[in-house]
Coordinates of C-alpha atoms in Angstrom, one line a residue:
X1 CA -29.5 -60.1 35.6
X2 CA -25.9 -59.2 35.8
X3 CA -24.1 -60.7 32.6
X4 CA -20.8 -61.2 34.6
X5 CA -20.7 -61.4 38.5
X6 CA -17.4 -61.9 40.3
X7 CA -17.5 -63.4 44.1
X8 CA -15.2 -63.3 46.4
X9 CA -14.2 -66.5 47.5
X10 CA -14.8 -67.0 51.5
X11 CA -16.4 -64.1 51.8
X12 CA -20.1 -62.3 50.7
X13 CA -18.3 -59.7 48.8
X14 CA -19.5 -59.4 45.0
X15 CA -18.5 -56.8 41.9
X16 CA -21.2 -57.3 39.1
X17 CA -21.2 -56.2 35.7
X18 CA -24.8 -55.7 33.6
X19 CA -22.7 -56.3 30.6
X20 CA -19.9 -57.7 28.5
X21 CA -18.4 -54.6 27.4
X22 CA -18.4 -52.7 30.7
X23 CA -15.8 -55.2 31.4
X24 CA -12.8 -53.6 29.1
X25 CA -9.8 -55.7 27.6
X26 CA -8.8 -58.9 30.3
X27 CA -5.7 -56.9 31.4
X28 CA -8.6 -53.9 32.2
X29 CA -10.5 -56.5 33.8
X30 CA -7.9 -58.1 36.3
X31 CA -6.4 -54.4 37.4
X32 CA -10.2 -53.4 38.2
X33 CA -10.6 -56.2 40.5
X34 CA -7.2 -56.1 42.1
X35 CA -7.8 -52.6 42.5
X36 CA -10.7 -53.2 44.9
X37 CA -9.8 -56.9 46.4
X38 CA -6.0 -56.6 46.2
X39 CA -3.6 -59.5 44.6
X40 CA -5.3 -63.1 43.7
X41 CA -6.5 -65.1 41.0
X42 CA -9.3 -65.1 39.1
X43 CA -11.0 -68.5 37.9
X44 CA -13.3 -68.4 35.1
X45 CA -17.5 -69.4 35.7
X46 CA -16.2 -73.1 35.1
X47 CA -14.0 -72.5 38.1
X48 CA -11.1 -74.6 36.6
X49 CA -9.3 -72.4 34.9
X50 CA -7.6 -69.0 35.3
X51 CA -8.5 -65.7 33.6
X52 CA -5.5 -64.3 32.3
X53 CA -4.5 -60.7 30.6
X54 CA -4.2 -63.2 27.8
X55 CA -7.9 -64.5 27.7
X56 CA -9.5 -63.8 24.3
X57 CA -13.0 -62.0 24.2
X58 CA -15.9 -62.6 24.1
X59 CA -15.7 -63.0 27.6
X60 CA -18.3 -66.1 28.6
X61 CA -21.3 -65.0 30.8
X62 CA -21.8 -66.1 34.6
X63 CA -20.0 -66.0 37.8
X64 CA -16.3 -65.5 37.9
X65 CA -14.0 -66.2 41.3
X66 CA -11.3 -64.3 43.0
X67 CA -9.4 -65.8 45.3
X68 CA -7.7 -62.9 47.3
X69 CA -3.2 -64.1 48.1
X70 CA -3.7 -64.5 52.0
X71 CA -1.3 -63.2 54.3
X72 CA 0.6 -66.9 54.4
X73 CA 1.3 -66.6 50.7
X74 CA 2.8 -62.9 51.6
X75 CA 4.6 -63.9 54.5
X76 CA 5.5 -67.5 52.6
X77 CA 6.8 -65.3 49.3
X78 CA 8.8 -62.6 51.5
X79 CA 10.9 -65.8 53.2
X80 CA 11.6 -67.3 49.6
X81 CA 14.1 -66.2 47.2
X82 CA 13.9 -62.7 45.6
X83 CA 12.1 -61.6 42.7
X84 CA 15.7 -61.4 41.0
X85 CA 16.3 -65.4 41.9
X86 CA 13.2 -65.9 40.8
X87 CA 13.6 -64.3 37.4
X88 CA 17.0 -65.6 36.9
X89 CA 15.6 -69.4 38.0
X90 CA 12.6 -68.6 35.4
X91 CA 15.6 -67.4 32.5
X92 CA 17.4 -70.5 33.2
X93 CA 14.6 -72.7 32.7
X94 CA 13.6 -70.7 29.4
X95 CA 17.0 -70.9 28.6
X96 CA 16.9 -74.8 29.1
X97 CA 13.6 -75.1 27.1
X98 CA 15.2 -72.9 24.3
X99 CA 18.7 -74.6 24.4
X100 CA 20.2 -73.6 20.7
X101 CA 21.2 -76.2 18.1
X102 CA 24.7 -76.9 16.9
X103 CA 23.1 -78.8 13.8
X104 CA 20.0 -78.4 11.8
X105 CA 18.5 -81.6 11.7
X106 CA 17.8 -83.1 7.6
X107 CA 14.8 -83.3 6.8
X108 CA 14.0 -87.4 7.0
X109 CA 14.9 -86.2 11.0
X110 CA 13.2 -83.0 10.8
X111 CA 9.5 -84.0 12.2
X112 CA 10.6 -86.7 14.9
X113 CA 13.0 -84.0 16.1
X114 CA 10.2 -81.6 16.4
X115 CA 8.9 -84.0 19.4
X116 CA 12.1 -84.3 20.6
X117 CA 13.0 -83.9 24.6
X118 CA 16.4 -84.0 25.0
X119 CA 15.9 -83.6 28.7
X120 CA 13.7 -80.8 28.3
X121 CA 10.8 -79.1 30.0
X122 CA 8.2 -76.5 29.3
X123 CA 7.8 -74.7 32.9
X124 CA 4.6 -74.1 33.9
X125 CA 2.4 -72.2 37.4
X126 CA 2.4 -75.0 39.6
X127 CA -1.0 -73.2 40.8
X128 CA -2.6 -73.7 37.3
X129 CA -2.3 -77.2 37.1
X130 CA -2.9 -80.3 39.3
X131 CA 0.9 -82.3 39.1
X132 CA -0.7 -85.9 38.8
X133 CA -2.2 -84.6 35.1
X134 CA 1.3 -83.1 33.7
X135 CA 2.2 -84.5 30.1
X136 CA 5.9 -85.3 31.3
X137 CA 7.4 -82.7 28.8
X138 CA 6.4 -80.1 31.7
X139 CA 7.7 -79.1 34.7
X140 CA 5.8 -77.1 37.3
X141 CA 7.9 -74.1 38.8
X142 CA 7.3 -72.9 42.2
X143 CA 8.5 -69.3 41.5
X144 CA 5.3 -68.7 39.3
X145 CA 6.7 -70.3 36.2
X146 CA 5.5 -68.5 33.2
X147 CA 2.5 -67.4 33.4
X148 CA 1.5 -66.7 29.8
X149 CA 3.1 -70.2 28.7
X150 CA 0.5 -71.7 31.4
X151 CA -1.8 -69.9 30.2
X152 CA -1.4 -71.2 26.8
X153 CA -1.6 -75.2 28.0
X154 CA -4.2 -74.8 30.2
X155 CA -7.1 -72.3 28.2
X156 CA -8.4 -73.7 25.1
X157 CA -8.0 -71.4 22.2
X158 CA -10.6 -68.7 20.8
X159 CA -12.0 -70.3 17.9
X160 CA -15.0 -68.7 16.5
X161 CA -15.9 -71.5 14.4
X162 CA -14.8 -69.5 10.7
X163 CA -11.7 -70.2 8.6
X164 CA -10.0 -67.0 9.5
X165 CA -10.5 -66.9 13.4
X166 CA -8.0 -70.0 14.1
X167 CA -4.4 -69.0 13.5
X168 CA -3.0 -70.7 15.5
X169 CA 0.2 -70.3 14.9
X170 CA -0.5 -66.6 15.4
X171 CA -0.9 -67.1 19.3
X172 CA 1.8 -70.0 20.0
X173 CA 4.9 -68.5 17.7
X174 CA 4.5 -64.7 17.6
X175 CA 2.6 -64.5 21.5
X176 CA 4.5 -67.1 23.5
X177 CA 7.9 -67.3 21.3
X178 CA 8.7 -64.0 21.3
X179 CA 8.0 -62.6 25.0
X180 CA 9.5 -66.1 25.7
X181 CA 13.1 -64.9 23.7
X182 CA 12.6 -61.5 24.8
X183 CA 13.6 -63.2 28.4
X184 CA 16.9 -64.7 27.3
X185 CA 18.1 -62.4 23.8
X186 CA 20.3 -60.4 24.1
X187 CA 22.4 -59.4 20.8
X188 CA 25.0 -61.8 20.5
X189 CA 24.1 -64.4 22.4
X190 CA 23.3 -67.9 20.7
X191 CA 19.1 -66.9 21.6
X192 CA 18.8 -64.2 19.6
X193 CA 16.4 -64.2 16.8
X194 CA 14.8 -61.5 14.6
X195 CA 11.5 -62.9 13.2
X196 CA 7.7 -61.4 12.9
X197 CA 4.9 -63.0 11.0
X198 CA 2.9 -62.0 7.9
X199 CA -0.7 -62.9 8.7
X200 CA -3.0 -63.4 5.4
X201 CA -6.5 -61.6 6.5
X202 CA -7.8 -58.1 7.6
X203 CA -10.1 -57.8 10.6
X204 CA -12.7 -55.7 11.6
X205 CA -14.1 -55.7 15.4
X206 CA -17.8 -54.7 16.3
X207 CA -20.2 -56.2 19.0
X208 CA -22.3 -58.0 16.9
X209 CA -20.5 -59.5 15.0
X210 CA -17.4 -59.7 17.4
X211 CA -15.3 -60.7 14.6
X212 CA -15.4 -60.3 11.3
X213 CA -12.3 -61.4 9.4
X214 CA -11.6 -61.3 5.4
X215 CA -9.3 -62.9 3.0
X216 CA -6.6 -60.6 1.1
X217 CA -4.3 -61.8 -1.2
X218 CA -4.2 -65.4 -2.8
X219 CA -1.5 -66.8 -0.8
X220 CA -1.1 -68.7 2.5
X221 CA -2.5 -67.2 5.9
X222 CA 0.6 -67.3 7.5
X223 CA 4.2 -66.6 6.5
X224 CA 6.8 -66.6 9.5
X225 CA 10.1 -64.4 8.2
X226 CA 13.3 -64.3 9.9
X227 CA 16.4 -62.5 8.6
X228 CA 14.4 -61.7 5.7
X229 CA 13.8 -64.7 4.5
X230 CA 10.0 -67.0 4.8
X231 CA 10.7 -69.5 6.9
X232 CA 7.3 -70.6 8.0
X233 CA 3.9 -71.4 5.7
X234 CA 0.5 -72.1 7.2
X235 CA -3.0 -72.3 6.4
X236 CA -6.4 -71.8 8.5
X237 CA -9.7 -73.8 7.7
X238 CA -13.2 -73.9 9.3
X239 CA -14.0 -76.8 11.4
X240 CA -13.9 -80.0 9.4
X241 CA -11.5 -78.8 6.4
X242 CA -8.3 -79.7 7.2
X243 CA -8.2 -82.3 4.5
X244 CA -8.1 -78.5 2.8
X245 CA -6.1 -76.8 4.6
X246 CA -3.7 -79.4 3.6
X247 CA -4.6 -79.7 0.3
X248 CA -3.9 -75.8 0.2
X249 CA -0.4 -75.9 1.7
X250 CA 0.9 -78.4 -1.1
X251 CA -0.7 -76.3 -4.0
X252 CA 1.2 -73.3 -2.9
X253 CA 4.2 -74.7 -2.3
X254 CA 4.1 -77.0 -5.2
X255 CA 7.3 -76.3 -7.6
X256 CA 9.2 -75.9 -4.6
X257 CA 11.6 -72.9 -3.5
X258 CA 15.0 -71.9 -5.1
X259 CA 18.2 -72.8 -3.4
X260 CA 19.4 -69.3 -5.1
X261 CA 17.3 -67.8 -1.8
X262 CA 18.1 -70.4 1.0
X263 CA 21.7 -71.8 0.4
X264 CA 22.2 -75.4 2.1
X265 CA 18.7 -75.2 3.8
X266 CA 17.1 -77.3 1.6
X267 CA 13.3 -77.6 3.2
X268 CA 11.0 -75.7 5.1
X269 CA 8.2 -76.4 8.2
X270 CA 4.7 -76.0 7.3
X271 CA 1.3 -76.1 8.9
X272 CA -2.7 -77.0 7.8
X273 CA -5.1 -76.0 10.6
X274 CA -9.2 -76.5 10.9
X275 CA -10.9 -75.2 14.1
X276 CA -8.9 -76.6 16.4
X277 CA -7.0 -79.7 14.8
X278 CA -3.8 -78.6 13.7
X279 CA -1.0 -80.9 11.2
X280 CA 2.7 -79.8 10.7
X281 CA 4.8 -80.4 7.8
X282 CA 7.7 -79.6 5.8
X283 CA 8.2 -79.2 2.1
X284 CA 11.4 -79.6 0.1
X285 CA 12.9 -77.4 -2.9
X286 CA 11.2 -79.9 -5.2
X287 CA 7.9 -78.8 -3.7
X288 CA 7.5 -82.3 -2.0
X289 CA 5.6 -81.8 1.1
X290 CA 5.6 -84.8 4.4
X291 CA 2.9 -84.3 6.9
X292 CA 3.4 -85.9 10.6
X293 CA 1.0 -88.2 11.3
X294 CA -0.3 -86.6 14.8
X295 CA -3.0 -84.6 14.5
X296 CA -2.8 -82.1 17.3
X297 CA -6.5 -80.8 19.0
X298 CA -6.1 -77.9 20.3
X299 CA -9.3 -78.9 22.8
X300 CA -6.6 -81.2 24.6
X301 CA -4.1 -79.2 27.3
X302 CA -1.7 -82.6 26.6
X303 CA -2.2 -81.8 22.5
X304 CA -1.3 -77.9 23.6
X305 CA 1.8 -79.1 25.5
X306 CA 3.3 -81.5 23.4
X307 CA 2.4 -79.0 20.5
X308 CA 4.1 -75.8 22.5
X309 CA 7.2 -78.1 23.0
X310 CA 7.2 -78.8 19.1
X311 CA 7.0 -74.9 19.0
X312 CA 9.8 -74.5 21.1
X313 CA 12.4 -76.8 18.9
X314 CA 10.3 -75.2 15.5
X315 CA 12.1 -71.9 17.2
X316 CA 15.3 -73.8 18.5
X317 CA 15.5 -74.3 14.4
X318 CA 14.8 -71.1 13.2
X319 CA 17.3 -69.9 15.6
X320 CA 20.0 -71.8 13.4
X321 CA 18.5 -71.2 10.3
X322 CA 18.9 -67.8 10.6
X323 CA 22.5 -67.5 10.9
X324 CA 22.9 -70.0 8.1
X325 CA 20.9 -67.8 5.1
X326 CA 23.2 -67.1 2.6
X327 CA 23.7 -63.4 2.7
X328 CA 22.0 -61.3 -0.3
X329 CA 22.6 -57.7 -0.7
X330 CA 18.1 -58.4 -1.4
X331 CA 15.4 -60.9 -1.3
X332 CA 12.1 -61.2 -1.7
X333 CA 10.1 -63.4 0.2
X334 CA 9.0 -67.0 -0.9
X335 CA 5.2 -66.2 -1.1
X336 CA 4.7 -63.1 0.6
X337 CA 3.8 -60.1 -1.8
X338 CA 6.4 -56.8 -1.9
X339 CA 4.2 -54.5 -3.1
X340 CA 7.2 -52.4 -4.7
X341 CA 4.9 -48.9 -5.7
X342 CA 1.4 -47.8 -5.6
X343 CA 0.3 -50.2 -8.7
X344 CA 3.4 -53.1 -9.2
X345 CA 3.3 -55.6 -6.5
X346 CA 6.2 -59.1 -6.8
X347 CA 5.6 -62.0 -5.7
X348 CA 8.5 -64.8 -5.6
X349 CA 6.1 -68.1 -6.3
X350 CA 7.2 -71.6 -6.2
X351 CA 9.2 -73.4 -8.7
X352 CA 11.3 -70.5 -9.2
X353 CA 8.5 -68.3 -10.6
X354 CA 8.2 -64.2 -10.1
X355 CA 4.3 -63.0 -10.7
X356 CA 4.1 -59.6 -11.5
X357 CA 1.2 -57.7 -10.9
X358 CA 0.4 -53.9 -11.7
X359 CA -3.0 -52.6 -11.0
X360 CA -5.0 -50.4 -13.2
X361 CA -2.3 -51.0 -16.2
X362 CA -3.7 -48.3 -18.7
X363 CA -3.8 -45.8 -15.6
X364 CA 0.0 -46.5 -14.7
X365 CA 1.2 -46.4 -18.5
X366 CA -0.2 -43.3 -18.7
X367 CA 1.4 -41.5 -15.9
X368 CA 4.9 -43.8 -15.9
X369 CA 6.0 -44.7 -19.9
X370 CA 4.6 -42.6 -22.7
X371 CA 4.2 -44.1 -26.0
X372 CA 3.8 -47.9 -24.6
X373 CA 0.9 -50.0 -24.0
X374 CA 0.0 -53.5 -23.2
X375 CA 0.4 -54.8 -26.6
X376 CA 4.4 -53.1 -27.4
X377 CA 5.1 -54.5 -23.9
X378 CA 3.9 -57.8 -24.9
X379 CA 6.2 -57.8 -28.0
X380 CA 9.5 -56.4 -25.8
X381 CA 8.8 -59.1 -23.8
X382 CA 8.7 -61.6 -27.1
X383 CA 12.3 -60.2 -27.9
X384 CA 13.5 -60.5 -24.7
X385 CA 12.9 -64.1 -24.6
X386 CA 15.0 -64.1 -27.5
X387 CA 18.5 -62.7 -25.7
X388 CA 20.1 -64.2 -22.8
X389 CA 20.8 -61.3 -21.4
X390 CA 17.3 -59.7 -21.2
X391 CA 14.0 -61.0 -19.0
X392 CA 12.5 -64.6 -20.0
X393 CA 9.1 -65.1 -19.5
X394 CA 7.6 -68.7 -18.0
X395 CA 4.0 -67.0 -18.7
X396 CA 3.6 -64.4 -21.3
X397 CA 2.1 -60.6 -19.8
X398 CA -2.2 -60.9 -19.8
X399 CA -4.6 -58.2 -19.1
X400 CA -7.2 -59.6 -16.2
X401 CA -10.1 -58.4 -14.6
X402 CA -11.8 -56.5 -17.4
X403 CA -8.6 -55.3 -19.1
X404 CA -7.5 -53.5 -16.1
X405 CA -5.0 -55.4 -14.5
X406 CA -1.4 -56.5 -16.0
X407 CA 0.2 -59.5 -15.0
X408 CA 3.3 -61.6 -16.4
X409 CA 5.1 -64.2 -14.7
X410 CA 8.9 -64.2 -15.3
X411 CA 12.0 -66.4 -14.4
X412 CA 14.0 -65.8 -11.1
X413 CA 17.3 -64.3 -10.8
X414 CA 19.2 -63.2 -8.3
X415 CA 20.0 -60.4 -6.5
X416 CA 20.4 -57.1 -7.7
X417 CA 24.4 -56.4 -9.4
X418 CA 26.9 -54.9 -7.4
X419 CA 30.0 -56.0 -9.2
X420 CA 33.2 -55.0 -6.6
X421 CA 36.1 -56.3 -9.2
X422 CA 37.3 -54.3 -12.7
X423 CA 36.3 -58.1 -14.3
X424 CA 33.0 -58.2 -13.1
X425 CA 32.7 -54.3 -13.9
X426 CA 33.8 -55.5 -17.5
X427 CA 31.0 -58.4 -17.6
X428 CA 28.2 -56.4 -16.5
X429 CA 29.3 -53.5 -19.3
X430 CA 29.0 -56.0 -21.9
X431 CA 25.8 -57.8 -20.7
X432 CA 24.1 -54.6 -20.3
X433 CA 25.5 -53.0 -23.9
X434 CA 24.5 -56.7 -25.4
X435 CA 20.5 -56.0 -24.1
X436 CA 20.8 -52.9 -25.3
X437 CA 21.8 -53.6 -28.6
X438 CA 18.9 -56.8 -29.1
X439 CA 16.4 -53.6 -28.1
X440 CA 17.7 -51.2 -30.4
X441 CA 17.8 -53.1 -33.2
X442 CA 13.9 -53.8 -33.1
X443 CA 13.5 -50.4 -32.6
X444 CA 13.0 -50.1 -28.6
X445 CA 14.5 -48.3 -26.2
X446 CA 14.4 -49.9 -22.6
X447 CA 14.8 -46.6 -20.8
X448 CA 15.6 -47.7 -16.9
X449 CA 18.9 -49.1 -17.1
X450 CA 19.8 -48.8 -13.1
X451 CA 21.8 -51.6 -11.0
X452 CA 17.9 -52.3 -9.6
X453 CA 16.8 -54.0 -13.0
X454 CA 20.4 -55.2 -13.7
X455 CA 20.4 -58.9 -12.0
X456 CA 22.8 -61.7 -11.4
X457 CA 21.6 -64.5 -13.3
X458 CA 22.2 -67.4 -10.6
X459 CA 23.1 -64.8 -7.8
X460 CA 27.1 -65.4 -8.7
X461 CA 28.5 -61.3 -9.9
X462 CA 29.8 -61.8 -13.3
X463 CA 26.6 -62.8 -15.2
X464 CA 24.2 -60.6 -16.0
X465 CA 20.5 -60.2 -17.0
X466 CA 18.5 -57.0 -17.3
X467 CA 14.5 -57.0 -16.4
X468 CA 11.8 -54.7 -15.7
X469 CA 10.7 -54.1 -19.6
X470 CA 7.5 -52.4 -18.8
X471 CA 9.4 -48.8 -18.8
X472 CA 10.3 -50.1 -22.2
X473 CA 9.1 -47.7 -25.0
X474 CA 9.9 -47.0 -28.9
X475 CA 12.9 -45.0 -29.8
X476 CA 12.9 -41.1 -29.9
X477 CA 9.5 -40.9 -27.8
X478 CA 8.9 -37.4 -26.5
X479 CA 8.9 -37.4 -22.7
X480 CA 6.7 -35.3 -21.3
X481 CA 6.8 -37.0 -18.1
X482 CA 8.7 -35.7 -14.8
X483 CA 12.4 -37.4 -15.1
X484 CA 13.1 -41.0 -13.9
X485 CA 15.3 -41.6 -11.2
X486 CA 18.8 -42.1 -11.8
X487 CA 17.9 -39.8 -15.4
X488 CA 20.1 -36.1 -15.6
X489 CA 19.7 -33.7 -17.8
X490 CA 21.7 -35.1 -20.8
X491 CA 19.5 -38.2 -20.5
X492 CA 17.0 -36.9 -23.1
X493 CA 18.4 -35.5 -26.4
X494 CA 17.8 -31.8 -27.9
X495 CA 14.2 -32.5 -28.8
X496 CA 13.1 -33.8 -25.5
X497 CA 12.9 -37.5 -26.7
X498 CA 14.2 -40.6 -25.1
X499 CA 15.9 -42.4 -27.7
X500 CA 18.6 -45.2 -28.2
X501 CA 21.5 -43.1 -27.5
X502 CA 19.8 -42.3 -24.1
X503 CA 19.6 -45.9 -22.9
X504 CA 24.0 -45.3 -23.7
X505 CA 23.9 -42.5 -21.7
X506 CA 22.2 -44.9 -18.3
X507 CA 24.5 -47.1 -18.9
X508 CA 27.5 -45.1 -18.6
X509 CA 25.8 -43.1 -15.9
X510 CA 25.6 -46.6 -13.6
X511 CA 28.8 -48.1 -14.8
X512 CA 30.8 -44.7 -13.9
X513 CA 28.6 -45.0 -10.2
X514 CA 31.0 -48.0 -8.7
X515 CA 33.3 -46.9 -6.6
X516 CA 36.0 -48.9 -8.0
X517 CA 39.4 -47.1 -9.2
X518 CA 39.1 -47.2 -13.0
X519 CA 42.1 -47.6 -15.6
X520 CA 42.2 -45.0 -18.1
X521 CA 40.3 -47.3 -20.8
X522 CA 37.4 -47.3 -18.8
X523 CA 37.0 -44.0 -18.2
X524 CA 37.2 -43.2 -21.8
X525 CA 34.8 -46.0 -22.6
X526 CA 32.1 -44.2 -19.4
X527 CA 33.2 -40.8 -21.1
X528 CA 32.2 -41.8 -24.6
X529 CA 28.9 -43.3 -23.6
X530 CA 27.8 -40.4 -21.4
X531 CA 28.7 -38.4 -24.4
X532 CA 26.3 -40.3 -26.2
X533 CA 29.2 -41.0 -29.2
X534 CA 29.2 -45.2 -28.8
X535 CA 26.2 -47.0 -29.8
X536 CA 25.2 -50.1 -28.8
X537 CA 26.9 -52.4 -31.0
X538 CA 29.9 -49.6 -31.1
X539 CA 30.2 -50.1 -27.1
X540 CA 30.6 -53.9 -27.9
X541 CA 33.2 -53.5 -30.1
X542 CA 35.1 -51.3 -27.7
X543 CA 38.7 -52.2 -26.8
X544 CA 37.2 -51.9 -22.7
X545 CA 34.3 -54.9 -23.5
X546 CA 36.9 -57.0 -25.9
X547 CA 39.2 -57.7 -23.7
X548 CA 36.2 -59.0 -21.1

């Protein structure tokens, strides 16, 4: 017996199929049968609903129907407008849908506005759906509409019944968002938004298994970013475990997120979602997190309509959020990994936390700072937390997963220095000369002084903290090691050995980089350090640091 059979409505015609994967991908599907009945629609075995180029496999057994356009609909679509009215009538109604905000709502407002109509309508095929059984928020089109928002009310989602197979925020934000802007965006214009989405699994596809999905990192299933910046957490459950999902979404935000990263924006939109029920949320910089109290099922095409239409004013607010980031030279994402070499990976947790990872620790000590080892980085960072100008630790450095794996979880600062004024040149000498100097004195030599590890304490130029202190070594170590960026050839001294005078030498190296036009006592203060003639406590006595 044929495992999919397609008739041909009003006639005896049939295509059959013996199985499921001679069928192809939908899109495959739909050309195959166009290409031997011409232009129609085809309804799934229910007969109630459309298959679509969108329709997620598996593909469901039994008899499918096409119903061919007759010659009325041809002669019926050649008398209407044009397909460039209809596009334009379509990007007006998008554009309507989409209408940008002037003002981001605060966040008592922020969930009732999500539901808000304003006069709005999602448009929709008025072939797809019977008029009588439209939620109000949609408005059927008679140019077609848009077919893959339709699509999305009226075809219950894929859900394989497993924690990892629901995202739905995957299908209604990345999917129908973005081909949705795509319409109206141009650069510019007050639609045009930059955002992809970071989703928290791996998956493998086979025929038996169809699926099978896999958890990677311990943090949530689904970051949105937009101008580089998260502006979007969710989590996915199995059937039956929202009350985890949720539970999830206010551990990992718990602590909140720094204003340092976000400006005047001062909460975020979050979601918890369990086979098909879905909640949204928000969360504040205090890590308080309020839940609406609709549940949305996904099973419902009203719950999919009024829960695309939240979508759509969830993107009108992006949209504005967007152009409101405060603008940092970098920034790392609020719970999304940046996995900055081969072994370190940074995390930016909440409550102003940075974990630092670095895989196979005694591996990368080996090949990236001779003469250390997790107990001398240990004590660097016990001195750091000493100076206010070096690294504090909220958690001290550990060795996890059988002494293999380094982690430490450190303070947040801002973004990297890049001091444009002689006074903030001045501060940022001093700051670095006065780490320096608490190093030297027990004896260690930090040896990566570059503008990367030199940060701005509260992301205001002017104050200074330096971090990274697992390059950190003791003085006058040999290096047998190829040189480290930003390093030249005076960097080590006559013997091959990194010692305190080279840490001098970085220093004047990155302070002589600014393209800044320097009085004459800086360049004699650059000149003596690349000379390696000031020591650390000499540079801070230094007429050029003095007068800071």
């Amino acid at each position: 017996m044929a495992a999919i059979t397609v008739k041909r409505e009003g006639t005896g015609d049939i295509i059959t199929f013996d199985t499921v994967a001679e069928v192809g991908s939908a899109a495959e599907f739909i050309s195959y049968i166009e290409k031997v009945w011409g232009e129609g629609v085809l309804r799934k075995p229910s007969g109630t609903s459309a298959f679509t180029a969108r329709t997620p496999e598996p593909f469901p057994h039994g008899i499918y129907t096409f119903l061919a356009k007759s010659g009325d609909d041809s002669a019926h679509e050649q008398a209407g407008p044009s397909k460039k009215a209809r596009t334009g009538a379509k990007t007006a109604l998008v554009k309507d849908y989409l209408k940008p905000l002037r003002h981001l709502p605060g966040a008592d407002d922020f969930l009732e506005f999500l539901m808000h109509k304003d006069g709005r309508h999602i448009p929709v095929s008025l072939e797809a759906f019977d008029e009588a059984d439209l939620p109000d928020i949609l408005i059927p089109e008679s140019t077609g509409g848009l077919s893959h928002i339709s699509s999305l009310v009226e075809d219950e989602p894929f859900h394989g019944g497993e924690e990892l197979t629901t995202g739905m925020m995957h299908a209604f934000i990345p999917v129908a968002m973005k081909s949705l802007l795509k319409r109206v965006s141009l650069p510019g214009s007050d639609y045009y938004l930059r955002f992809d989405y970071s989703g928290n699994k791996t998956e493998k596809r086979s025929s038996n298994p169809p699926v099978v999905l896999s958890r990677k990192l311990d943090r949530p299933d689904m970051l949105l970013v937009s101008s580089g910046a998260t502006v979007l957490v969710g989590e996915d459950k199995a059937e039956g475990h929202l009350h985890e999902a949720v539970q999830d979404i206010e551990n990992y935000v718990k602590g909140g997120f720094a204003a340092l990263q976000y400006g005047s924006i001062n909460y975020l939109p979050c979601y918890a979602a369990a086979g098909l029920l879905v909640k949204l949320g928000l969360f504040n910089t205090l890590g308080e997190v309020c839940w609406m109290k609709t549940e949305f099922d996904m099973s419902s095409s009203k719950h999919r309509a009024v829960f695309l239409f939240a979508v759509g004013n969830l993107t009108r607010w992006m949209t504005l959020v967007a152009q409101q980031l405060p603008d940092l030279g970098f920034r790392l994402l609020f719970l999304k990994p940046w996995r900055r070499s081969e072994y370190v990976t940074i995390t930016l947790q909440s409550g102003g936390r940075v974990y630092k990872q670095i895989k196979q620790f005694p591996d990368w000590v080996a090949s990236h700072s001779p003469g250390s080892g997790f107990d001398f980085v240990a004590n660097v960072y016990q001195i750091a937390n000493r100076h206010p100008n070096l690294v504090h630790t909220l958690k001290p450095p550990q060795l996890v997963l059988r002494k293999r794996d380094y982690e430490v979880t450190l303070e947040q600062y801002g973004p990297p220095a890049n001091p444009k004024t002689l006074l903030e040149i001045q501060r940022l000498s001093h700051d670095c000369c006065a780490a320096a100097a608490a190093l030297h004195a027990e004896g260690v030599v930090m040896r990566d002084f570059r503008l990367p590890n030199v940060l701005t304490r509260h992301g205001v130029e002017g104050d200074y903290v330096v971090v990274d202190m697992e390059y950190a070594g003791p003085d006058c170590t040999e290096w047998s090691l190829d040189l480290l960026d930003k390093w030249d050839a005076s960097t080590l001294n006559q013997t091959g050995q990194y010692d305190a005078m080279s840490d001098m030498h970085q220093i004047g190296l990155m302070i002589d980089s600014f393209p800044v036009s320097k009085p004459e006592i800086l360049k004699t203060f650059v000149d003596l350090l690349m000379a390696k003639q000031l020591s650390a406590l000499d540079a801070l006595q230094h007429p050029w640091i003095v007068q800071a």
